XYZ file of C-alpha atoms in Angstrom:
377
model
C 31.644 -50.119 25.293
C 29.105 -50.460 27.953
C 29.574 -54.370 29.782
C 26.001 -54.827 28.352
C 25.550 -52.492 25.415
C 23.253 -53.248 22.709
C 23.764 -51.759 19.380
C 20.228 -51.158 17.181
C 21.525 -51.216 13.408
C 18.371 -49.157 11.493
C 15.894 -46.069 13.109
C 12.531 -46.999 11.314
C 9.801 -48.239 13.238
C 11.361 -51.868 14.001
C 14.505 -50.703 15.080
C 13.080 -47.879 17.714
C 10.560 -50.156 18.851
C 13.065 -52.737 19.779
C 15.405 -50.222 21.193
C 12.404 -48.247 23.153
C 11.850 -51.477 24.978
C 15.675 -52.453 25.445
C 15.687 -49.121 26.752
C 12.783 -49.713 29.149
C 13.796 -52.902 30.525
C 16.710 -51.080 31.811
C 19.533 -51.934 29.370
C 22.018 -49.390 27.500
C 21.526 -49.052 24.249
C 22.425 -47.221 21.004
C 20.095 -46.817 17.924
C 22.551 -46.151 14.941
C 19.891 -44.008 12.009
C 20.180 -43.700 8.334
C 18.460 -40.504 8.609
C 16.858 -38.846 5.938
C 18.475 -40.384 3.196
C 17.370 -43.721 4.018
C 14.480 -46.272 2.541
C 12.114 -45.719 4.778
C 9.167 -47.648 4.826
C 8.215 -45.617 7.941
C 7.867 -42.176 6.089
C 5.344 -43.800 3.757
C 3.536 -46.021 5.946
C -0.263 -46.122 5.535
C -0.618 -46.006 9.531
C -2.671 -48.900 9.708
C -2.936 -51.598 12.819
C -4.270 -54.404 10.995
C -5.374 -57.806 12.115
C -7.547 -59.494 9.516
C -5.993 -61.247 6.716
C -2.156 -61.344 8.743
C -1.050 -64.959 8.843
C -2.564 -66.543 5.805
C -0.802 -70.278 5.799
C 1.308 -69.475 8.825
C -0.776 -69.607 11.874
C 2.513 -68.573 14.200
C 2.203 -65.529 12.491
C -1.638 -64.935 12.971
C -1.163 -65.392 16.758
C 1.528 -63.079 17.213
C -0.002 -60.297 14.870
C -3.704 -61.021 16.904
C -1.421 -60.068 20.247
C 0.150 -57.537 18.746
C -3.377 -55.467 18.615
C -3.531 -56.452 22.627
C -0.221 -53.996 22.980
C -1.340 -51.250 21.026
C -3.213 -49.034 23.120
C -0.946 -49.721 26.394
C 1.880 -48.669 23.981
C 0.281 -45.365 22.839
C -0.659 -44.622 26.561
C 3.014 -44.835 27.883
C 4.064 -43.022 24.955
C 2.171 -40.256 25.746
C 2.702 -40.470 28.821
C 6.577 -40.698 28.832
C 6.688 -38.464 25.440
C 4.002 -36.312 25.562
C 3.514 -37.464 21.663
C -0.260 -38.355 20.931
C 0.138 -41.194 17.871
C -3.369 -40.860 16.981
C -4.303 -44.737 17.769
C -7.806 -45.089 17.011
C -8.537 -49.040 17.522
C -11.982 -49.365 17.210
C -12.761 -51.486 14.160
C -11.390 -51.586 10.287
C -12.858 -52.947 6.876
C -11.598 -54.676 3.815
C -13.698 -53.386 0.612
C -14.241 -56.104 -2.049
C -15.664 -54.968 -5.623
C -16.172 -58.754 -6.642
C -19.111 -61.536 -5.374
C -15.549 -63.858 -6.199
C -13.170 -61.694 -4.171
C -15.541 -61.324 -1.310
C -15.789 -65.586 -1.259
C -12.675 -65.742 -1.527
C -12.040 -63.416 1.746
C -14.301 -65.239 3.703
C -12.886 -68.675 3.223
C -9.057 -67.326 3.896
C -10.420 -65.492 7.124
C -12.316 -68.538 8.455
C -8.971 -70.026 8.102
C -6.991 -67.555 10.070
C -9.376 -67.787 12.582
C -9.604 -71.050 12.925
C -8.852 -71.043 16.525
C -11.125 -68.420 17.336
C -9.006 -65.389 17.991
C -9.205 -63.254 14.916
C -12.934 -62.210 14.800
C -14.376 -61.448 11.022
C -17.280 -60.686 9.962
C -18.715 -60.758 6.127
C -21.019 -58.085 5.067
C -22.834 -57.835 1.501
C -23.025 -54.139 0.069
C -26.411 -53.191 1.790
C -24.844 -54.484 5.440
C -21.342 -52.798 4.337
C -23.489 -49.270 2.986
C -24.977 -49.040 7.243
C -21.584 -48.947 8.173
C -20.021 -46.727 6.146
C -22.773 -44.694 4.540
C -20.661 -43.004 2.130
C -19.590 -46.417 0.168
C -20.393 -46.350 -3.610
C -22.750 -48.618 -5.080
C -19.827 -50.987 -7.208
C -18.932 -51.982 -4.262
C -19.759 -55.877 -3.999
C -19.093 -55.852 0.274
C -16.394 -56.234 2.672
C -14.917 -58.306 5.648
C -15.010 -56.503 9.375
C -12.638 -56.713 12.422
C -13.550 -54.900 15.149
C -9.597 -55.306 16.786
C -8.180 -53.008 13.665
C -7.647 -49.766 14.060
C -5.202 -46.992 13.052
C -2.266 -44.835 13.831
C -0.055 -42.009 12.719
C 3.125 -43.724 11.541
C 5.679 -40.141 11.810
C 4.063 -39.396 15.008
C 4.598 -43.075 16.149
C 7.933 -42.888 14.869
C 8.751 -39.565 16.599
C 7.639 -40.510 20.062
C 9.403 -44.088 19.711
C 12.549 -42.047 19.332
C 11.978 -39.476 21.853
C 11.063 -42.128 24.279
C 14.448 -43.951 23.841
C 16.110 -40.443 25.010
C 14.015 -39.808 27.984
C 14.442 -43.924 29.157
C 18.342 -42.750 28.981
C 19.395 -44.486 25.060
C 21.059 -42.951 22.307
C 20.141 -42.407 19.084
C 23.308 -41.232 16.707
C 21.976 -39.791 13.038
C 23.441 -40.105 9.748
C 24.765 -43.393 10.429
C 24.853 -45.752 7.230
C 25.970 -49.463 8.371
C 27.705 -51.330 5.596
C 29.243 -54.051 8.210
C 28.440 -55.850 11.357
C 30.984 -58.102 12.689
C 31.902 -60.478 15.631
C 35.147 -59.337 18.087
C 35.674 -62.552 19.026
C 33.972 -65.198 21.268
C 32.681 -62.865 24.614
C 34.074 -60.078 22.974
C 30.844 -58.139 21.361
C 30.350 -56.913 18.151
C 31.042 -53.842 16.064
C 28.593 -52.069 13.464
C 30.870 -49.883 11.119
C 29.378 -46.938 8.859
C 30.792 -46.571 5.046
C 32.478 -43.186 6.086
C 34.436 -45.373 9.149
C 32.878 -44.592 12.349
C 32.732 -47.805 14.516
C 30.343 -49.121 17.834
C 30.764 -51.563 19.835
C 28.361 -53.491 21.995
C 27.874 -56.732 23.819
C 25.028 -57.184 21.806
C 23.832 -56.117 18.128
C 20.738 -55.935 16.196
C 20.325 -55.853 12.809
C 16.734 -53.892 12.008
C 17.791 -52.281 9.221
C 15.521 -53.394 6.393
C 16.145 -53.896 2.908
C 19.867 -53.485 3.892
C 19.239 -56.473 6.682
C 19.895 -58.892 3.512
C 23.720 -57.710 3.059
C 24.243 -57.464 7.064
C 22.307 -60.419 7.957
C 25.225 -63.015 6.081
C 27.796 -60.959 7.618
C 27.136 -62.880 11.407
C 25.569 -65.910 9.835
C 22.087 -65.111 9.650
C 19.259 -65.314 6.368
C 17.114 -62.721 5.152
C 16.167 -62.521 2.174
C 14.331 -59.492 1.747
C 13.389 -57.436 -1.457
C 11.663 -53.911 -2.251
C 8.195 -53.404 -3.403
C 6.964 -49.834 -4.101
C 4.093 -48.374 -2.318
C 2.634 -45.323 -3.627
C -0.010 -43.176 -1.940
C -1.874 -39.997 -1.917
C -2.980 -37.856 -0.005
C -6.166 -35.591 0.214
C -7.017 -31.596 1.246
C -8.875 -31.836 5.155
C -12.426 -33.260 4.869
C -15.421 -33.242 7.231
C -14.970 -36.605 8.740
C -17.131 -39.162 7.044
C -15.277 -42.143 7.535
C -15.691 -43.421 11.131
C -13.009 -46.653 10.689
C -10.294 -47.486 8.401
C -10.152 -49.436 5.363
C -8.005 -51.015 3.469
C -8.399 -48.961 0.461
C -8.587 -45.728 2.520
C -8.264 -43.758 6.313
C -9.260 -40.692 7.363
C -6.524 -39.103 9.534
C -6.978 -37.151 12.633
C -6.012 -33.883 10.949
C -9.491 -34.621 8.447
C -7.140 -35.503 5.518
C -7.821 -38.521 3.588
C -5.284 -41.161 3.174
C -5.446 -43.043 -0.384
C -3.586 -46.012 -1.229
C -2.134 -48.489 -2.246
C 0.159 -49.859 -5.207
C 2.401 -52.754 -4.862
C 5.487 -52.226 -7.803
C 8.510 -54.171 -8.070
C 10.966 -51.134 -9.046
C 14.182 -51.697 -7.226
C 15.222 -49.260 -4.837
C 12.401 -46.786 -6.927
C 10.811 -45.161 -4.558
C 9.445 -42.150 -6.370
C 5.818 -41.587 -7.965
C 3.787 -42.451 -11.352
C 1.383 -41.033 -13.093
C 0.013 -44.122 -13.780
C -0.558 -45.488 -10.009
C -1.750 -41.925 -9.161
C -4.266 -42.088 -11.447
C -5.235 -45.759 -10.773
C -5.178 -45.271 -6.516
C -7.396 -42.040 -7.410
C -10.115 -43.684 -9.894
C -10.581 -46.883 -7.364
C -10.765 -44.596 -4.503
C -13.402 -42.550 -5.534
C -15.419 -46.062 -6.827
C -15.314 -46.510 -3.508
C -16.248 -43.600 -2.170
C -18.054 -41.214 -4.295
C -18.097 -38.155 -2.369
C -13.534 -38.278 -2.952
C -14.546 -37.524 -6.875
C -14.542 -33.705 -6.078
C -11.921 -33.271 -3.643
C -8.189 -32.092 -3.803
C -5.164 -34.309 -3.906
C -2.562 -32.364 -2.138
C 0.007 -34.729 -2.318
C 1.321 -37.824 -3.429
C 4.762 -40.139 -2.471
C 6.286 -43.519 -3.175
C 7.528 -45.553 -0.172
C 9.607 -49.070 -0.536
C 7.830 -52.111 1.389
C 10.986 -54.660 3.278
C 9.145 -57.996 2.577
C 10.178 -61.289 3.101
C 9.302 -64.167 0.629
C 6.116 -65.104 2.456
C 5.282 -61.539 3.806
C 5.933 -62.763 7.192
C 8.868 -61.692 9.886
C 12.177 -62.786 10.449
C 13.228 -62.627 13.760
C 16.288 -64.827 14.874
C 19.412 -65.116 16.896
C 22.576 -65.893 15.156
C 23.295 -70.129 16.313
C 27.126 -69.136 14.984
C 27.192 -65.824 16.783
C 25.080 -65.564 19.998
C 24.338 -62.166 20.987
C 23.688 -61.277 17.105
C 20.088 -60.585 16.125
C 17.954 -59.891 12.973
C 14.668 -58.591 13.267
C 12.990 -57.786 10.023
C 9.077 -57.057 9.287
C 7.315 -54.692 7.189
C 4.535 -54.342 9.899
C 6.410 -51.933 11.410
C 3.007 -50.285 12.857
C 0.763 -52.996 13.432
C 3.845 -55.225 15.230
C 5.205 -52.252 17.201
C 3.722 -52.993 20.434
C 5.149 -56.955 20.496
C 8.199 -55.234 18.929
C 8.878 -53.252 22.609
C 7.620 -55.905 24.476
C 8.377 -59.382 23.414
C 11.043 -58.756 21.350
C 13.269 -56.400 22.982
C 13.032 -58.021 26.555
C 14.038 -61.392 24.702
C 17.212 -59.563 23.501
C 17.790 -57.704 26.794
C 17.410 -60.707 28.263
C 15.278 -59.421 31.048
C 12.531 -62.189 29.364
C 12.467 -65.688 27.393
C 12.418 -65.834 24.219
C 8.655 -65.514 23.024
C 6.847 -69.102 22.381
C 7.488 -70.164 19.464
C 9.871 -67.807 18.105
C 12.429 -70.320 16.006
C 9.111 -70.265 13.211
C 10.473 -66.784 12.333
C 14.086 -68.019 11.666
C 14.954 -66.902 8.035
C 15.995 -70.642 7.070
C 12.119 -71.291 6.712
C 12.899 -69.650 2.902
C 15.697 -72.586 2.134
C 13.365 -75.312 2.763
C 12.850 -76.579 -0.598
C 9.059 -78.099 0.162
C 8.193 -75.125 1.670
C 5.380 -72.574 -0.905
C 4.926 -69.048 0.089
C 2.462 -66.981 -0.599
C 3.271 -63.781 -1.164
C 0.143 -61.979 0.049
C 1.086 -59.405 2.545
């Protein structure tokens, strides 16, 4: 064990952000990956880097998603740079597509809220306003909500460079690697991640990112969080000429011309396979939507398990019982991954403080009794 090792328990997008930018700041570290076999949430990701609507009721979380979007394009630069990966940002605006009067009122009053201190720029726009923008909207749609800091991303490429940025700063990444305990050595002594098949690490510091499986290893050096699986399924459309010039909540055109269909939200367990029913339902509101998807190719369709907290909203924390111990747990794996490599991991690295405010994220929030979630996401 290195003097100042830090051990990344999960390879999805939170984990090799965080160790990308322990990496960077100059630290050794080790990412320990499920692989293949894992939940990922990063495999089925709908890629988008989303601003409006994050922080509903918890304006901690607004601020730190609205400088998230501020990291994005610096992130996709080095990683390019470093990686030679292109992640496909595009950042230059994204819409929310209402089919009710009622839903769109009830957008605008949550986003004035979010935005209350001026930061998170909306704008409301009725079906003719919303039909300008995006020609090819159908005509049962009521209107939508813009942001002009949204954007979008490829979520495999994004994961791919994260990871092969980690090698060429000098970390490593060991496959195959399912945690099932994380444990203290003693006071000053580090900590040890061990796999179910017995292979151990050791480190001076640890980090649990490993999703759903953060709520079994999280107790295990006295930290909460409380997460649970929800099922995301989404489809996936033959290349199109590109007639949809920003991102919506509903749908994205990729970089390849594909289309990008979603979403469902299922409570299933650890389900995360595909229905005929949420096919069918994803497909029928997505060409309401857009009309000109009714005569177009599906080419292929998956399920993906969301890691969500109570309230929707991050955990990240250091263990009061164990210093040195850290959880780190959001299912805005794309949209956070910039403040993931560079708030985050310098805080852990402890080449940085701690970011302001950061104790708001501490999964005790969910065992104050007076405290309602919402569990909008």
């Amino acid at each position: 064990m290195s003097s100042n090792e830090t051990i990344v328990v999960g390879g999805g997008l939170v984990g090799a952000a965080i160790a990308y930018g322990i990496a960077k700041s100059g630290g050794p570290v080790t990412l320990l990956d499920q692989g293949d076999v894992a939940h990922r949430a990063s495999r089925g990701n709908f890629g988008l880097v989303w601003l409006q609507s994050k922080g509903a009721g918890f304006p901690r979380y607004s601020r730190w998603s609205r400088d998230a979007v501020d990291h994005w394009s610096p992130l996709a630069d080095e990683l390019r740079k470093l990686t030679g990966v292109d992640v496909d940002l595009q950042q230059n605006g994204g819409f929310w597509i209402g089919f009710s009067e009622k839903e769109v009122t009830e957008r605008e009053a949550m986003l004035a809220k979010i935005n209350a201190d001026g930061r998170t720029p909306f704008e409301m726009l009725d079906h003719q306003a919303l039909k300008i923008r995006l020609p090819a909207i159908g005509p049962k749609v009521a209107g939508g909500s813009w942001c002009p800091l949204d954007g979008h991303a490829n979520p495999l490429k994004l994961l791919h460079a994260l990871h092969a940025g980690i090698k060429a700063l000098g970390g490593r990444i060991c496959s195959g690697v399912d945690v099932g305990e994380a444990r203290s050595l003693g006071e000053g002594r580090g900590f040890q991640a061990r796999s179910n098949d017995g292979r151990q690490w050791s480190g001076a510091k640890i980090v649990l990112a490993a999703g759903l499986s953060n709520s079994i290893l999280a107790p295990q050096l006295g930290l909460h969080a409380p997460v649970v699986p929800k099922r995301g399924q989404v489809l996936i459309t033959e290349r199109l000429k590109k007639f949809l010039p920003h991102p919506t909540n509903k749908a994205r055109q990729t970089a390849e011309g594909t289309v990008q269909l979603g979403f469902s939200a299922e409570d299933v367990g650890l389900d995360d396979g595909t229905t005929v029913e949420a096919i069918e339902s994803i497909a029928k509101r997505a060409v309401v939507t857009f009309p000109i998807l009714s005569s177009v190719k599906l080419v292929r369709a998956w399920g993906s398990l969301r890691v969500l907290t109570p309230d929707g909203s991050p955990i990240y924390q250091e263990s009061s019982r164990y210093p040195g111990a850290f959880t780190a747990t959001s299912h805005s794996g794309v949209s956070l991954a910039g403040s993931h490599a560079y708030e985050i991991a310098p805080w852990i690295a402890g080449v940085k403080p701690a970011p302001d405010g950061i104790e708001e994220f501490a999964g005790e929030r969910f065992l104050d009794p007076n405290r309602k979630f919402s569990s909008a996401y």
